[in-house]
Each structure stands twice: as C-alpha cells, then as structure tokens.
C-alpha cells in the first residue's frame, strides 16, 4: 500500500493512525501542499485523486480517497483490530463523533479555505486565526458535551482507540498550533493525551513523518 500524504494534513494524519492501529505496512508518498503552488494540483496526482486533496491510498490498481472511507475500507478488509464497536448503537455513536470532527469542524479550517481567505478575500493573518479558533471552539464545545457519556472511557468510546480517536487527535494537534485553549475541553484534552501516549499515534504523528519540516 502507498499513502499519498502531507505530514501536517489532518485527513492524512487520521489515516496514518488507522493504518498503525491495524498494524499495516505502507509506503508514504509525500505530496507537498504548499511547494510549487501545491503538488496536489499536479496532473500526475490529479489522475489519482481528481479532488486534488490528500490523502489517497493506493493498493495495487485500486486508489481510494476521502479519509473516513479509507479508514472504513481498512477496517472491513484488514483484521484483526477493529476501529468500530461490535454493536450497532456503538458504531453509530463512533461514526457521529468522527463525522463531527471530519465534516463539521475540519472543512471550515482546512488549507484551501484559509488560502482563499488570505489570497482572494485579503483577510489578514490575525483575523484568519480568529476564524480558525472560532470554528474549532464551537465544534469542541459540542463534542465535549457529547463525550459526557457513560460510553466514553479512556478513549472516545470505551478504552480502546478507534475511528473517532483517529479523527480527534489530529484536530487537537491543529488546535494547539492555533493556540486554542484546551482547558475549556477537559475530556477532549484527556482523551487526546491518552491516545498520544500510544505507539500507533506516536508513529503517525506529523513530526515522525519522512516529509516533516
């Protein structure tokens, strides 16, 4: 397997965690999102992923895109560790937590949005940073409330990391980069700290990647 990845991409980070939790070997193919105007927009990469986004996962002739779809594919095709609970209500809860991060928080703050704010709308850096923090904090307030559940353990659901934790930890990493005050979100901070102590999460960390800067 080959993972087309950028070390600081939240979506690629999610998939790296999932691959590590599943114990799968893969090769990182770096796609620099800033160099030369963004290597993700090059013709060669666009043939693999017409969206011009990372990650993409190649397995033989098959190329998969969208981080949540990739992670569920890995879960369905590679054992034995599972990223989702065995029961249907548990799976629905974990998917909701993962989607909350991946679909409600992250899209408002990803690189192409921030670049549009900077280059097309000419919004200054301090205002863009406020934009970032606003949407993360809004999302984290709801997520913190959702995690006040008996189903939450050391991780988002129980004591074993899964799909929701794969999404949460990269978002916390980026929240720290933008100086989001995590003291207002103690459950999120506790879960992230626990997961970050685990080998799979450490192996997937941006600083551990071959293209880290």
Short mmCIF file of C-alpha atoms in Angstrom, two decimals:
data_model
loop_
_atom_site.label_atom_id
_atom_site.label_comp_id
_atom_site.label_asym_id
_atom_site.label_seq_id
_atom_site.Cartn_x
_atom_site.Cartn_y
_atom_site.Cartn_z
CA UNK A 1 0.00 0.00 0.00
CA UNK A 2 1.03 3.56 -0.73
CA UNK A 3 -0.36 6.50 1.21
CA UNK A 4 -0.21 9.85 -0.56
CA UNK A 5 0.20 12.13 2.41
CA UNK A 6 1.29 15.51 3.71
CA UNK A 7 2.78 15.40 7.18
CA UNK A 8 0.54 18.13 8.63
CA UNK A 9 -2.69 17.22 6.84
CA UNK A 10 -5.36 16.32 9.41
CA UNK A 11 -7.05 13.94 7.00
CA UNK A 12 -3.82 12.12 6.14
CA UNK A 13 -2.91 12.02 9.86
CA UNK A 14 -6.22 10.21 10.55
CA UNK A 15 -5.43 7.53 8.03
CA UNK A 16 -1.87 7.11 9.30
CA UNK A 17 -3.27 6.45 12.78
CA UNK A 18 -5.74 3.91 11.40
CA UNK A 19 -3.01 2.12 9.45
CA UNK A 20 -0.86 1.95 12.58
CA UNK A 21 -3.74 0.70 14.75
CA UNK A 22 -4.40 -2.01 12.17
CA UNK A 23 -0.70 -2.91 12.12
CA UNK A 24 -0.42 -2.44 8.36
CA UNK A 25 2.77 -1.75 6.42
CA UNK A 26 2.65 1.01 3.85
CA UNK A 27 4.86 3.45 1.99
CA UNK A 28 4.38 7.19 2.40
CA UNK A 29 4.41 9.13 -0.87
CA UNK A 30 4.76 12.79 0.14
CA UNK A 31 2.53 15.34 -1.56
CA UNK A 32 3.62 18.83 -0.51
CA UNK A 33 0.55 21.03 -0.23
CA UNK A 34 2.48 24.32 -0.49
CA UNK A 35 5.54 23.74 -2.66
CA UNK A 36 5.28 24.77 -6.34
CA UNK A 37 1.79 26.09 -5.74
CA UNK A 38 0.68 22.76 -4.26
CA UNK A 39 1.80 19.38 -5.61
CA UNK A 40 -1.75 18.08 -5.08
CA UNK A 41 -2.79 20.12 -8.12
CA UNK A 42 -0.27 18.49 -10.46
CA UNK A 43 -1.54 16.36 -13.34
CA UNK A 44 0.08 13.19 -12.03
CA UNK A 45 -1.61 13.40 -8.65
CA UNK A 46 -4.92 14.62 -10.09
CA UNK A 47 -5.09 11.40 -12.10
CA UNK A 48 -5.12 9.54 -8.78
CA UNK A 49 -7.40 11.95 -6.95
CA UNK A 50 -9.33 14.44 -9.12
CA UNK A 51 -10.28 16.41 -5.98
CA UNK A 52 -6.66 17.43 -5.53
CA UNK A 53 -6.75 16.57 -1.83
CA UNK A 54 -4.81 14.27 0.44
CA UNK A 55 -4.86 11.52 1.43
CA UNK A 56 -5.18 8.92 -1.28
CA UNK A 57 -4.47 5.25 -0.62
CA UNK A 58 -3.23 3.05 -3.44
CA UNK A 59 -3.45 -0.71 -3.09
CA UNK A 60 -2.50 -2.40 -6.32
CA UNK A 61 -4.55 -0.78 -9.07
CA UNK A 62 -7.15 0.49 -6.60
CA UNK A 63 -6.95 4.11 -5.42
CA UNK A 64 -9.16 5.19 -2.54
CA UNK A 65 -9.87 8.77 -1.43
CA UNK A 66 -11.61 10.50 1.50
CA UNK A 67 -10.14 9.68 4.90
CA UNK A 68 -13.27 8.22 6.51
CA UNK A 69 -13.96 6.00 3.51
CA UNK A 70 -10.35 4.81 3.55
CA UNK A 71 -10.46 4.02 7.26
CA UNK A 72 -13.70 2.07 6.98
CA UNK A 73 -12.27 0.19 3.99
CA UNK A 74 -9.20 -0.76 6.04
CA UNK A 75 -11.44 -1.87 8.88
CA UNK A 76 -13.55 -4.05 6.60
CA UNK A 77 -10.66 -5.66 4.71
CA UNK A 78 -7.82 -5.97 7.22
CA UNK A 79 -8.05 -7.59 10.66
CA UNK A 80 -7.91 -8.28 13.45
CA UNK A 81 -8.16 -4.95 15.34
CA UNK A 82 -11.40 -3.11 14.70
CA UNK A 83 -11.88 0.64 14.52
CA UNK A 84 -15.62 0.34 15.20
CA UNK A 85 -17.57 -1.27 18.06
CA UNK A 86 -19.31 -4.60 17.61
CA UNK A 87 -22.81 -3.24 18.37
CA UNK A 88 -24.87 -1.09 16.01
CA UNK A 89 -25.59 1.73 18.53
CA UNK A 90 -21.89 1.90 19.36
CA UNK A 91 -20.93 2.08 15.69
CA UNK A 92 -23.47 4.87 15.13
CA UNK A 93 -22.07 6.83 18.09
CA UNK A 94 -18.47 6.47 16.95
CA UNK A 95 -19.32 7.45 13.39
CA UNK A 96 -21.20 10.52 14.67
CA UNK A 97 -18.19 11.62 16.73
CA UNK A 98 -15.84 11.06 13.78
CA UNK A 99 -18.13 12.92 11.38
CA UNK A 100 -18.47 15.79 13.83
CA UNK A 101 -14.73 16.40 13.50
CA UNK A 102 -14.22 15.45 9.87
CA UNK A 103 -17.32 17.09 8.39
CA UNK A 104 -18.34 19.89 10.76
CA UNK A 105 -15.07 21.25 12.21
CA UNK A 106 -12.27 20.45 9.78
CA UNK A 107 -13.72 21.62 6.41
CA UNK A 108 -14.08 25.22 7.64
CA UNK A 109 -10.42 25.35 8.58
CA UNK A 110 -8.53 23.33 6.04
CA UNK A 111 -5.76 24.76 3.90
CA UNK A 112 -7.80 25.67 0.83
CA UNK A 113 -10.28 27.66 2.94
CA UNK A 114 -7.51 29.52 4.77
CA UNK A 115 -5.75 30.26 1.48
CA UNK A 116 -8.99 31.62 -0.02
CA UNK A 117 -9.44 33.89 2.99
CA UNK A 118 -5.85 35.10 2.57
CA UNK A 119 -5.49 35.47 -1.19
CA UNK A 120 -8.97 36.12 -2.56
CA UNK A 121 -10.57 37.97 0.35
CA UNK A 122 -7.30 39.59 1.52
CA UNK A 123 -8.08 38.88 5.18
CA UNK A 124 -5.15 39.49 7.50
CA UNK A 125 -3.47 36.71 9.46
CA UNK A 126 -4.84 37.65 12.89
CA UNK A 127 -8.43 37.58 11.61
CA UNK A 128 -7.85 34.24 9.86
CA UNK A 129 -6.52 32.86 13.14
CA UNK A 130 -9.65 34.11 14.91
CA UNK A 131 -11.75 32.39 12.23
CA UNK A 132 -9.89 29.13 12.84
CA UNK A 133 -10.28 29.28 16.62
CA UNK A 134 -13.96 30.24 16.42
CA UNK A 135 -14.97 27.17 14.44
CA UNK A 136 -12.77 24.77 16.40
CA UNK A 137 -14.05 26.07 19.73
CA UNK A 138 -17.65 25.94 18.55
CA UNK A 139 -17.20 22.35 17.44
CA UNK A 140 -15.25 21.33 20.52
CA UNK A 141 -17.98 22.66 22.83
CA UNK A 142 -20.50 20.32 21.23
CA UNK A 143 -18.01 17.45 21.13
CA UNK A 144 -17.11 17.92 24.80
CA UNK A 145 -20.81 17.65 25.64
CA UNK A 146 -21.20 14.51 23.52
CA UNK A 147 -18.31 12.90 25.35
CA UNK A 148 -20.08 13.31 28.71
CA UNK A 149 -21.49 9.84 28.27
CA UNK A 150 -21.07 6.53 30.09
CA UNK A 151 -19.86 5.14 26.75
CA UNK A 152 -16.76 7.33 26.90
CA UNK A 153 -13.74 5.72 28.55
CA UNK A 154 -10.06 6.39 28.20
CA UNK A 155 -10.88 6.91 24.52
CA UNK A 156 -13.88 8.42 22.76
CA UNK A 157 -15.77 5.13 23.03
CA UNK A 158 -14.59 2.72 25.68
CA UNK A 159 -10.96 2.13 26.46
CA UNK A 160 -9.63 1.12 23.03
CA UNK A 161 -8.88 3.70 20.34
CA UNK A 162 -10.99 3.65 17.22
CA UNK A 163 -12.35 5.68 14.35
CA UNK A 164 -13.39 8.67 16.48
CA UNK A 165 -9.97 8.92 18.13
CA UNK A 166 -8.31 8.79 14.69
CA UNK A 167 -10.22 11.98 13.88
CA UNK A 168 -9.99 13.70 17.25
CA UNK A 169 -6.22 13.61 17.80
CA UNK A 170 -5.25 15.37 14.52
CA UNK A 171 -7.84 18.07 15.20
CA UNK A 172 -6.40 18.61 18.68
CA UNK A 173 -2.91 18.80 17.15
CA UNK A 174 -4.02 21.58 14.83
CA UNK A 175 -5.98 23.33 17.58
CA UNK A 176 -2.76 23.59 19.57
CA UNK A 177 -0.98 25.07 16.54
CA UNK A 178 -3.56 27.87 16.51
CA UNK A 179 -3.46 28.41 20.29
CA UNK A 180 -6.92 27.09 21.06
CA UNK A 181 -7.31 26.97 24.86
CA UNK A 182 -7.97 23.30 25.55
CA UNK A 183 -8.55 23.86 29.27
CA UNK A 184 -12.18 24.54 28.36
CA UNK A 185 -12.41 21.00 26.95
CA UNK A 186 -11.01 18.69 29.65
CA UNK A 187 -12.45 15.45 28.29
CA UNK A 188 -11.14 16.12 24.80
CA UNK A 189 -7.73 17.01 26.24
CA UNK A 190 -7.67 13.91 28.45
CA UNK A 191 -8.55 11.55 25.60
CA UNK A 192 -6.02 13.16 23.26
CA UNK A 193 -3.27 12.90 25.88
CA UNK A 194 -4.01 9.22 26.44
CA UNK A 195 -4.05 8.42 22.73
CA UNK A 196 -0.86 10.40 22.11
CA UNK A 197 0.91 8.13 24.61
CA UNK A 198 0.14 5.05 22.47
CA UNK A 199 2.70 3.76 19.92
CA UNK A 200 0.29 3.84 16.96
CA UNK A 201 -0.47 7.52 17.48
CA UNK A 202 3.20 8.36 18.01
CA UNK A 203 4.15 6.61 14.76
CA UNK A 204 1.51 8.62 12.89
CA UNK A 205 2.45 11.98 14.41
CA UNK A 206 3.43 14.70 11.90
CA UNK A 207 6.91 15.04 13.41
CA UNK A 208 7.56 11.34 12.76
CA UNK A 209 6.84 11.54 9.02
CA UNK A 210 9.51 11.39 6.29
CA UNK A 211 8.37 14.75 4.87
CA UNK A 212 8.24 16.55 8.25
CA UNK A 213 9.71 20.04 8.16
#
